[in-house]
Structures are given as C-alpha cells and as structure tokens.
Amino acid sequence: MSLSKQEMAALVARDIPHGAYVNLGIGQPTLVADHLPEGSGVVLHTENGMLNMGPAAQGDEADQDLTNAGKQPVTELPGSSYFDSAASFAMMRGGHLDVCVLGAFQVSASGDLANWHTGDPDAIPAVGGAMDLAIGAKSVFVMMTLFAKDGSPKLVPACTYPLTGVGCVDRVYTDLATFDLTADGVVVRETFGISYDELAERLDVPLSR
Amino acid sequence: MSLSKQEMAALVARDIPHGAYVNLGIGQPTLVADHLPEGSGVVLHTENGMLNMGPAAQGDEADQDLTNAGKQPVTELPGSSYFDSAASFAMMRGGHLDVCVLGAFQVSASGDLANWHTGDPDAIPAVGGAMDLAIGAKSVFVMMTLFAKDGSPKLVPACTYPLTGVGCVDRVYTDLATFDLTADGVVVRETFGISYDELAERLDVPLSR
Amino acid sequence: MSATICATAEEAVAGIEDGSTVLVGGFGLAGMPVQLIDALIDQGATDLTVVSNNAGNGDTGLAALLARGRVRKVICSFPRQHDSWVFDGLYRDGRIELELVPQGNLAERMRAAGAGIGAFFSPTGVGTPLAEGKETREIDGRTYVLEHPIKGDVALIGAHRADRMGNLVYRRTARNFGPVMATAATTVVAQVTEVVDVGDLDPETVVTPSIFVDRVVRV
Amino acid sequence: MSATICATAEEAVAGIEDGSTVLVGGFGLAGMPVQLIDALIDQGATDLTVVSNNAGNGDTGLAALLARGRVRKVICSFPRQHDSWVFDGLYRDGRIELELVPQGNLAERMRAAGAGIGAFFSPTGVGTPLAEGKETREIDGRTYVLEHPIKGDVALIGAHRADRMGNLVYRRTARNFGPVMATAATTVVAQVTEVVDVGDLDPETVVTPSIFVDRVVRV
C-alpha cells in the first residue's frame, strides 16, 4: 500500500542519524519532527536564526519573538542558541547541517530541485530560504508524492518548473517508493504498494535497484 | 620649536571629534589616548576584538584575556563590547570607524602609506592589521617625524618602501608641521619651529597653504 | 559617532529623504520595527526602496507604507504571503518593482555592504532564474554566482534592549535581520523595549556594538 | 553531529593526519589553545600547514611544534615578534614556507570557508606586495582584490566555557579567532576551562553554536 504523509515522515525520521543537525522545510517536512525517537539527539535548525528548536508552542507558551521559518510559534530546548540571519544562512551555505528535508514540485534524475515556483507567469514569486536550503546541507532529502494530481510524475528526466537548485538532491521519499539519486543514476531503495516494474513503466527516468 | 611626541599626540587628540570611534595603531599613536579630554566621548577600538577599551591595566588588573592589539594588558570601560576577529575587521573594512591613527615610514603626496616593511630583503615580514587599518576608517591620520634619522624626508612624491595602502592617508601630523593630503595636493595646516618656505625647500612634494 | 537616544519615534526617523533605500528588520512580526514604520509613514518620505525579508502583511506597517504609494521598489525574499494583498495588488498592477533575492543572499549582501566586501561568489541560486544575467564562476569544482552588496541609507530595526551608548541585545528569533542591517546602513535607527544605563549590558553579550547604532527610541 | 566531551587533550587531538591544515586560535596568549598544541606535539602529525595569527613565541606551544620540524607552511599575519626566534630561524634557513596575509583578510578568508563563499573581493592589500599576482577588479569606483577561502582540516581553539552539546562562550579579547576558526574546519576541537550541563548557557549569549564543535576538553 502507498504511504501516508505520516508514514513518509516516519521513514525520513528513521534515516536521520543520531545527533544530526537538521533543517526541516516548511510544510510536510515539519512532520518528521514528530517521528524522531526519544533520545535521537537530533538538533533542529530554523533558518530565521536558532538551533535546537523545540516543538510548536502550546497556548500560553506562544511568544511572538520565538517562531520557526513558517512564522509559527515554537519553543526552545535546553542547549539552544540564537543567531542573526547572516550567521544562520552562513551556517547552512557552509555545509554545516547534516540533513535538510524539503518538499518539491519536481526532482530530476540528476538531483535538480524545483520547489519554489510553478512557472505560472501570473504568480507572485517568493523564494525565502528555499535556494539556500537546497544547496546547503551535507544531505538533501525530498519528501513528495511521486505523481502530481494530474497523474504526471514528479521525478522527471529534467525539471520543467523553474529550478531551486542544480544537482542538489540526494534522496527522494515518496508515497510509492524511495530513491537514491546517485552519480550512476536513480536507485530504487524501497517500493510501497507498487512493483519495481510498474514503477519503471510509469516513470520517464531510468531506474536501477 | 619642533613638537615632542607628546605634543604631536595632543594635537591629534584635539582634532578627534566628540564621540568618535577611533583605532590607535601600535606605538606612537597609542599616546593619543592620554590626551583625550575628560568627557570626549571617544570610543577606542582594538582590532583584536573590543570597543570602548580602557587604559593600560595596572598591577593586579592585568588579565591575560584582555589585551590591546599590541598584546599589552588593558582594561574595559562601561559600555564596552567584545566580538571576534572577523567581526572586528568587518567593522574596520566596512568604514565604521571615524578615525584611525597610524605611524609611518613614508607617506606619499597622494596619500599612499608605507608602514609595515622597510623593504630589507633579509627582514622577516609581518603585517598584522596594518593594511586593514590603512583602508578602513573614514579618516586616516598618520603620526611620524617629518624626517628620517638620515635626514631624508618621510613625506615623499612616491613611497620607496613597500606600500601598506594606496591613497588612504588624509592627514599627517609631524614634529615640524601638519599636512592635509587633498585631491588638490598637500596643504600645510601648521608649522612648528620651521618656516613654510624652509619646509617647501626641504620637501620634494609641492605644498600649498 | 555616539548614538542619540530619541524621545519619540517621530524624532528617530526625522530626515529620511525621498528616494532613500530603507532596510527594514524583522521576520514576520518578530523583530519588526512597527512603531518606526508608522513614524516613517507620518514622516512622508517617498520614492523609497525597501529592503526587508517580506513585503508587508495585512493593512498595517510595511503594507500601509506600500498602500500609500511611497515605495518604488521592494528587495525581498518572500513577498507572497496569505495576507500580502497590498503588495500583491501593486505588483499585479505594475506599480511596484520587485527584486527577489534568496534569503541567504539577501542577508549576505547586506553583510558584505557592512563589511566592506566589494562582491562575493555565492553558491545559492546558481542555475536558477534568480541568477540569470549574473556572472558565474567555477571555483574548486563548484559553480558560484557573483553577488553585490546591498547598502541602505537608513536601517529601521527592532531590538530588545539598548544602553545609552547604543549597544543592542535582541530577544530570541527576533534577532534575525537586525544585526546585519545595523552594519549596512548609513543611519541606523533601533526601536527597543528598554533603554538601560551604560554599563548595564554585559559586554560579552552585546550583539550589535554601539558603533553601528545612530538613534535609539524606546517604544 | 553532536560533540564529544573528551577526557584528555590527547583524546581531543587523536587522528590528526600528516599533511593536515590546522587552524590555531589565539592572539598572543589570549585564546591560545596551549594544551591542545602540546597534545598535537605528542600526537606526532607532521608536514602540517598551520594557520594562526602569529607563528609562535618563545620555545613552547606553536614554537615548539615548529622547532620539531612538523610544520611545512605557516599562513599568518604577524610571524615576527620579539620572541619568535624559532620561526625566524626556520624561515631564514628556508625550512618553512610563509604565506603572509593581512589580519582582516585572514579572518575573512576563514569566515568565507565557513560560510560557503567561493571567493570575495576585499579592499585590503590592494596595490601592495601582498596582492601581487592576485586578480583585482574595480567595483563602484574602488579597487578590490579577489581573496579565496582558507579551510582547515582541524581547528584547535581556546574558549572559556562549553556545555555538553558543544555550545561555546569566550572570555574578553580571548574570543578573537576562535569563533571564525570554529566555522572553517572539518573537525573543531575546543579547550575550555569549564564544561557545564546542557541548559546552563543562556541561548542568547552562545557565541559558537554547538553545530560547529566536534570535540571539547576541559584543561
């Protein structure tokens, strides 16, 4: 059976090493936090300027001066630290984060990422930290459904949407399969409710396993 | 009569505006601090990472972790702050200091500064913050004797010693005269124990007043 | 030169000229200098270029400044928000110019302005529409795009506490763009919730040293 | 990955390989990681490139490492001191290579390495012997020289206090190169005078966040 969003998040969480420094992108990737086991030692970075961010603030805990990158009120954990935006993005761009988890519109077989703009000429563009996140971490994981609502694959030979980053994605978690994007091509790690052959049939990119 | 080092330092101190942020180079320029009037509001920067540095530490005050750029123990004044070397030199290079006072081997009529190396091929070179100091402040003042021990002028048409910075010096304080280095040439501001005509005779650079 | 402690936000924004580039701190409401923006609206300067992470929310603050037609151009990373209807309308009508900059490049370009860096090679945005037309270079096997400083005539920032010299500390993630903008503008104006005596801030914990700060107002 | 609290300086410097580039903090004695340098001397790695503001004083610390012939090259701003006879001798004998870098460029080049900047245009050193052979460019009427990052395999720094996650605070001007070197090396080792529990450092006052620190030892 295909995976739910929560099941995908649990898979990602399983693959995050103990003690890793991790940035979870806005949207679906934030679900990963709920699946990190007790004692994982994982430290969450939020690009607006904090390390060791805690869970969402509940009720009275909410503090206008303590938010995540989605501008939602969060909490601090013991051992956290605050820093300015230049330092925060320097940390990211300098490759100090172990893992970044992002959503995507499209990912290409060579690891190009498109997740900031649909290409709609009427859309008001907004990029935020997406391009910095895409190229900054030692490992970049993408979480997305494998097919768009119109049935078109989102793992593609080349992105048709405007790019966020080039050759930056290392691994893709989808509802139907997980993939490693390697120098030798796309490697299927696991499938969920779909056979490898059917997957190969429905995607336009060469696969191996 | 020509000025003593202390009198030169007093002249420089007189010309530092109220509330200015100032870096005093190692050596003679440090004497300027002693001549700043009570309530001058001048804030001293030391490039190893501090603003509002206080006077030299006396006896038990000395703290290995609190020194000036000459590695001498100093003190902190109320309102001081500490920062790292990247931030300290960013502050300097970014033009945030109002005045920097430096010693020199030679200064050219166009404001080139030579103060880090005599050009002796056997010398072990060392530059420290000299080149950053030379180009960083809104106003760069030089304090030096006007003539070297061998009688050669130190205010010259072009420096023969290796340069520290190009076109960076705004004003030169010497024992015999003070000079403004302007786009229109070298302007004599004051003379001490020497006539303007004699000064013009002994220097190889065109002067005006 | 030493900072001035202003009695009012009006005094703190006095003299901002038409055509100025104004850096405005904040990420959402955290660190947003709300009272200074309101004072700028009253002050009247127009034809402004505003540099900020966002481009206004709802009908107040930056959005109100935009709605009054006072902003010629916005340089920001994330103008589109659920409540950015003022910017959205102006943009669709072609009445405001937008330079969209990735958030990290936005911060680093201001940092470069404050640090005297002439330009720098950033890996962010390479191969994307936001690097189109920009110089690129391969260095040690990686491609970078050349980015230039963004310097402000004025910075309006929100901090937590100032001493009377202008040293600043911030609070939690409200720090965001404040410290970098404070280095990148000719005149830096900080609104704070408290002004303390000189000596009452621990020098080890000062985030923005007084050298960067020109005017402080308690709000 | 999370920092390791080491029991000894020996453990803290274990694994440093021959040929490594080692960033060494400190400005004079302030912030100098004396015990880590001594441990590096015992550890035995050789053919090292050392990046530090100075090149050793007297016969101990860095000077002792140099005296044992373990350093191939020094990248620093100010090797010549009244008591730098070890470096002076090696240099005059042609037994050590020197790359002399203005102090601000030294700091900024390490900052660039830590911040993922490919190269940057600095105004410092333009027109001087230290910029000879380097690319220059005029930007907005000012000339700059292109400077490249300095990245370390290892950084040895001296801080004041660490928590068990590796967050660091420094003391007074001993801060100097520590925070920037901590961002610029693959493995960062900090010696501190005190290790406190997680939660005992105020998150507002942390200078080097734990993400940069790999090993901590109390000395």
PDB file of C-alpha atoms in Angstrom, chain B residues 13-180:
ATOM      1  CA  ALA B  13      43.681  64.314  20.216  1.00  0.00           C
ATOM      2  CA  ARG B  14      42.469  67.883  19.730  1.00  0.00           C
ATOM      3  CA  ASP B  15      41.304  67.037  16.210  1.00  0.00           C
ATOM      4  CA  ILE B  16      39.322  63.942  17.101  1.00  0.00           C
ATOM      5  CA  PRO B  17      35.626  64.827  17.164  1.00  0.00           C
ATOM      6  CA  HIS B  18      33.488  64.286  20.248  1.00  0.00           C
ATOM      7  CA  GLY B  19      32.084  60.774  20.392  1.00  0.00           C
ATOM      8  CA  ALA B  20      34.248  59.440  17.589  1.00  0.00           C
ATOM      9  CA  TYR B  21      35.072  55.757  17.228  1.00  0.00           C
ATOM     10  CA  VAL B  22      38.841  55.581  16.952  1.00  0.00           C
ATOM     11  CA  ASN B  23      41.565  52.991  16.441  1.00  0.00           C
ATOM     12  CA  LEU B  24      45.012  53.992  17.667  1.00  0.00           C
ATOM     13  CA  GLY B  25      47.773  51.992  15.979  1.00  0.00           C
ATOM     14  CA  ILE B  26      50.550  50.309  17.882  1.00  0.00           C
ATOM     15  CA  GLY B  27      53.427  52.550  19.021  1.00  0.00           C
ATOM     16  CA  GLN B  28      53.319  56.336  18.995  1.00  0.00           C
ATOM     17  CA  PRO B  29      49.584  56.609  18.186  1.00  0.00           C
ATOM     18  CA  THR B  30      48.673  54.965  21.478  1.00  0.00           C
ATOM     19  CA  LEU B  31      49.940  58.153  23.180  1.00  0.00           C
ATOM     20  CA  VAL B  32      46.895  59.969  21.778  1.00  0.00           C
ATOM     21  CA  ALA B  33      44.660  58.261  24.348  1.00  0.00           C
ATOM     22  CA  ASP B  34      46.399  60.133  27.179  1.00  0.00           C
ATOM     23  CA  HIS B  35      45.489  63.475  25.619  1.00  0.00           C
ATOM     24  CA  LEU B  36      41.773  62.937  25.041  1.00  0.00           C
ATOM     25  CA  PRO B  37      39.956  65.347  27.338  1.00  0.00           C
ATOM     26  CA  GLU B  38      37.635  64.151  30.081  1.00  0.00           C
ATOM     27  CA  GLY B  39      34.185  63.673  28.572  1.00  0.00           C
ATOM     28  CA  SER B  40      35.466  63.430  24.989  1.00  0.00           C
ATOM     29  CA  GLY B  41      33.099  60.522  24.456  1.00  0.00           C
ATOM     30  CA  VAL B  42      35.731  58.948  22.225  1.00  0.00           C
ATOM     31  CA  VAL B  43      35.375  55.171  21.995  1.00  0.00           C
ATOM     32  CA  LEU B  44      38.550  53.211  21.331  1.00  0.00           C
ATOM     33  CA  HIS B  45      38.519  50.148  19.090  1.00  0.00           C
ATOM     34  CA  THR B  46      41.152  47.476  19.291  1.00  0.00           C
ATOM     35  CA  GLU B  47      41.233  45.190  16.295  1.00  0.00           C
ATOM     36  CA  ASN B  48      41.734  42.039  18.313  1.00  0.00           C
ATOM     37  CA  GLY B  49      38.066  42.417  19.164  1.00  0.00           C
ATOM     38  CA  MET B  50      36.814  45.120  21.504  1.00  0.00           C
ATOM     39  CA  LEU B  51      35.126  48.507  21.580  1.00  0.00           C
ATOM     40  CA  ASN B  52      35.492  51.010  24.418  1.00  0.00           C
ATOM     41  CA  MET B  53      38.846  49.764  25.536  1.00  0.00           C
ATOM     42  CA  GLY B  54      40.114  51.439  28.703  1.00  0.00           C
ATOM     43  CA  PRO B  55      43.620  52.461  29.784  1.00  0.00           C
ATOM     44  CA  ALA B  56      46.517  50.074  30.298  1.00  0.00           C
ATOM     45  CA  ALA B  57      45.960  47.638  33.168  1.00  0.00           C
ATOM     46  CA  GLN B  58      47.887  48.432  36.338  1.00  0.00           C
ATOM     47  CA  GLY B  59      49.318  45.664  38.511  1.00  0.00           C
ATOM     48  CA  ASP B  60      46.611  43.231  39.569  1.00  0.00           C
ATOM     49  CA  GLU B  61      44.194  44.498  36.939  1.00  0.00           C
ATOM     50  CA  ALA B  62      46.191  42.698  34.251  1.00  0.00           C
ATOM     51  CA  ASP B  63      44.176  39.865  32.672  1.00  0.00           C
ATOM     52  CA  GLN B  64      45.721  37.611  30.047  1.00  0.00           C
ATOM     53  CA  ASP B  65      42.354  37.551  28.267  1.00  0.00           C
ATOM     54  CA  LEU B  66      42.111  41.340  27.941  1.00  0.00           C
ATOM     55  CA  THR B  67      44.774  42.915  25.780  1.00  0.00           C
ATOM     56  CA  ASN B  68      45.128  45.512  23.076  1.00  0.00           C
ATOM     57  CA  ALA B  69      46.442  44.885  19.571  1.00  0.00           C
ATOM     58  CA  GLY B  70      49.987  45.282  20.927  1.00  0.00           C
ATOM     59  CA  LYS B  71      49.232  42.373  23.300  1.00  0.00           C
ATOM     60  CA  GLN B  72      49.561  44.682  26.323  1.00  0.00           C
ATOM     61  CA  PRO B  73      47.063  44.196  29.164  1.00  0.00           C
ATOM     62  CA  VAL B  74      44.306  46.809  29.114  1.00  0.00           C
ATOM     63  CA  THR B  75      41.015  47.439  30.892  1.00  0.00           C
ATOM     64  CA  GLU B  76      37.386  47.712  29.861  1.00  0.00           C
ATOM     65  CA  LEU B  77      35.180  50.770  30.260  1.00  0.00           C
ATOM     66  CA  PRO B  78      31.419  50.724  30.890  1.00  0.00           C
ATOM     67  CA  GLY B  79      29.645  50.231  27.566  1.00  0.00           C
ATOM     68  CA  SER B  80      32.355  48.091  26.019  1.00  0.00           C
ATOM     69  CA  SER B  81      31.664  45.088  23.809  1.00  0.00           C
ATOM     70  CA  TYR B  82      33.637  42.069  22.598  1.00  0.00           C
ATOM     71  CA  PHE B  83      33.493  40.444  19.168  1.00  0.00           C
ATOM     72  CA  ASP B  84      35.515  38.016  17.072  1.00  0.00           C
ATOM     73  CA  SER B  85      38.266  38.866  14.593  1.00  0.00           C
ATOM     74  CA  ALA B  86      36.064  38.518  11.509  1.00  0.00           C
ATOM     75  CA  ALA B  87      33.537  40.938  13.003  1.00  0.00           C
ATOM     76  CA  SER B  88      36.259  43.294  14.198  1.00  0.00           C
ATOM     77  CA  PHE B  89      37.888  43.605  10.796  1.00  0.00           C
ATOM     78  CA  ALA B  90      34.494  43.755   9.063  1.00  0.00           C
ATOM     79  CA  MET B  91      33.793  46.757  11.283  1.00  0.00           C
ATOM     80  CA  MET B  92      37.036  48.340  10.165  1.00  0.00           C
ATOM     81  CA  ARG B  93      36.899  47.429   6.477  1.00  0.00           C
ATOM     82  CA  GLY B  94      33.252  48.477   6.320  1.00  0.00           C
ATOM     83  CA  GLY B  95      34.188  52.064   7.150  1.00  0.00           C
ATOM     84  CA  HIS B  96      32.517  52.263  10.521  1.00  0.00           C
ATOM     85  CA  LEU B  97      35.465  53.741  12.420  1.00  0.00           C
ATOM     86  CA  ASP B  98      35.615  57.522  12.318  1.00  0.00           C
ATOM     87  CA  VAL B  99      39.357  57.896  12.751  1.00  0.00           C
ATOM     88  CA  CYS B 100      42.388  55.653  12.612  1.00  0.00           C
ATOM     89  CA  VAL B 101      45.782  56.968  13.749  1.00  0.00           C
ATOM     90  CA  LEU B 102      48.882  55.200  12.418  1.00  0.00           C
ATOM     91  CA  GLY B 103      52.631  55.505  12.414  1.00  0.00           C
ATOM     92  CA  ALA B 104      54.511  55.501   9.106  1.00  0.00           C
ATOM     93  CA  PHE B 105      57.876  55.029   7.430  1.00  0.00           C
ATOM     94  CA  GLN B 106      56.719  57.095   4.463  1.00  0.00           C
ATOM     95  CA  VAL B 107      53.606  58.834   3.201  1.00  0.00           C
ATOM     96  CA  SER B 108      53.252  59.977  -0.390  1.00  0.00           C
ATOM     97  CA  ALA B 109      51.699  63.251  -1.506  1.00  0.00           C
ATOM     98  CA  SER B 110      48.751  61.284  -2.856  1.00  0.00           C
ATOM     99  CA  GLY B 111      48.194  59.559   0.462  1.00  0.00           C
ATOM    100  CA  ASP B 112      49.932  56.250  -0.118  1.00  0.00           C
ATOM    101  CA  LEU B 113      51.116  54.740   3.145  1.00  0.00           C
ATOM    102  CA  ALA B 114      54.209  52.641   3.832  1.00  0.00           C
ATOM    103  CA  ASN B 115      54.403  51.460   7.410  1.00  0.00           C
ATOM    104  CA  TRP B 116      54.776  47.688   7.521  1.00  0.00           C
ATOM    105  CA  HIS B 117      58.043  46.782   5.841  1.00  0.00           C
ATOM    106  CA  THR B 118      61.322  48.538   5.225  1.00  0.00           C
ATOM    107  CA  GLY B 119      61.939  46.572   2.050  1.00  0.00           C
ATOM    108  CA  ASP B 120      65.028  44.966   3.590  1.00  0.00           C
ATOM    109  CA  PRO B 121      65.177  41.587   1.822  1.00  0.00           C
ATOM    110  CA  ASP B 122      66.522  39.934   4.974  1.00  0.00           C
ATOM    111  CA  ALA B 123      63.696  41.177   7.143  1.00  0.00           C
ATOM    112  CA  ILE B 124      61.065  38.725   8.262  1.00  0.00           C
ATOM    113  CA  PRO B 125      57.841  40.260   7.040  1.00  0.00           C
ATOM    114  CA  ALA B 126      54.876  40.838   9.354  1.00  0.00           C
ATOM    115  CA  VAL B 127      51.796  42.851   8.528  1.00  0.00           C
ATOM    116  CA  GLY B 128      49.182  42.218  11.202  1.00  0.00           C
ATOM    117  CA  GLY B 129      46.230  44.551  10.810  1.00  0.00           C
ATOM    118  CA  ALA B 130      48.226  47.366   9.196  1.00  0.00           C
ATOM    119  CA  MET B 131      46.690  47.032   5.741  1.00  0.00           C
ATOM    120  CA  ASP B 132      43.165  46.755   7.103  1.00  0.00           C
ATOM    121  CA  LEU B 133      43.690  49.769   9.358  1.00  0.00           C
ATOM    122  CA  ALA B 134      45.082  51.782   6.451  1.00  0.00           C
ATOM    123  CA  ILE B 135      41.981  51.469   4.294  1.00  0.00           C
ATOM    124  CA  GLY B 136      39.227  51.101   6.849  1.00  0.00           C
ATOM    125  CA  ALA B 137      38.473  54.332   8.675  1.00  0.00           C
ATOM    126  CA  LYS B 138      36.568  57.386   7.447  1.00  0.00           C
ATOM    127  CA  SER B 139      39.683  59.446   8.246  1.00  0.00           C
ATOM    128  CA  VAL B 140      43.209  58.084   8.419  1.00  0.00           C
ATOM    129  CA  PHE B 141      45.726  60.176  10.338  1.00  0.00           C
ATOM    130  CA  VAL B 142      49.440  59.481  10.328  1.00  0.00           C
ATOM    131  CA  MET B 143      51.824  60.478  13.148  1.00  0.00           C
ATOM    132  CA  MET B 144      55.541  60.487  12.310  1.00  0.00           C
ATOM    133  CA  THR B 145      58.674  62.556  12.391  1.00  0.00           C
ATOM    134  CA  LEU B 146      58.925  64.513   9.161  1.00  0.00           C
ATOM    135  CA  PHE B 147      62.485  63.396   8.502  1.00  0.00           C
ATOM    136  CA  ALA B 148      64.140  60.047   8.988  1.00  0.00           C
ATOM    137  CA  LYS B 149      67.274  59.713  11.088  1.00  0.00           C
ATOM    138  CA  ASP B 150      69.384  60.025   7.935  1.00  0.00           C
ATOM    139  CA  GLY B 151      67.690  63.342   7.187  1.00  0.00           C
ATOM    140  CA  SER B 152      65.587  62.093   4.253  1.00  0.00           C
ATOM    141  CA  PRO B 153      62.003  63.329   4.174  1.00  0.00           C
ATOM    142  CA  LYS B 154      59.246  60.848   5.015  1.00  0.00           C
ATOM    143  CA  LEU B 155      56.579  62.845   3.156  1.00  0.00           C
ATOM    144  CA  VAL B 156      57.575  61.942  -0.387  1.00  0.00           C
ATOM    145  CA  PRO B 157      56.443  62.165  -4.021  1.00  0.00           C
ATOM    146  CA  ALA B 158      56.143  58.379  -4.110  1.00  0.00           C
ATOM    147  CA  CYS B 159      56.910  55.809  -1.429  1.00  0.00           C
ATOM    148  CA  THR B 160      60.055  53.771  -1.962  1.00  0.00           C
ATOM    149  CA  TYR B 161      59.166  51.326   0.804  1.00  0.00           C
ATOM    150  CA  PRO B 162      56.573  48.603   0.141  1.00  0.00           C
ATOM    151  CA  LEU B 163      53.055  50.016   0.372  1.00  0.00           C
ATOM    152  CA  THR B 164      50.537  49.340   3.115  1.00  0.00           C
ATOM    153  CA  GLY B 165      47.696  51.105   1.322  1.00  0.00           C
ATOM    154  CA  VAL B 166      47.075  53.304  -1.694  1.00  0.00           C
ATOM    155  CA  GLY B 167      45.727  56.841  -1.419  1.00  0.00           C
ATOM    156  CA  CYS B 168      44.452  56.184   2.074  1.00  0.00           C
ATOM    157  CA  VAL B 169      46.028  58.872   4.286  1.00  0.00           C
ATOM    158  CA  ASP B 170      44.009  62.026   4.915  1.00  0.00           C
ATOM    159  CA  ARG B 171      46.222  63.966   7.296  1.00  0.00           C
ATOM    160  CA  VAL B 172      49.811  63.789   8.514  1.00  0.00           C
ATOM    161  CA  TYR B 173      50.976  65.018  11.931  1.00  0.00           C
ATOM    162  CA  THR B 174      54.722  65.512  12.215  1.00  0.00           C
ATOM    163  CA  ASP B 175      57.116  67.194  14.624  1.00  0.00           C
ATOM    164  CA  LEU B 176      57.608  70.112  12.209  1.00  0.00           C
ATOM    165  CA  ALA B 177      54.228  70.544  10.521  1.00  0.00           C
ATOM    166  CA  THR B 178      50.791  69.109   9.954  1.00  0.00           C
ATOM    167  CA  PHE B 179      49.522  68.428   6.436  1.00  0.00           C
ATOM    168  CA  ASP B 180      46.220  67.710   4.774  1.00  0.00           C
TER     169      ASP B 180
END
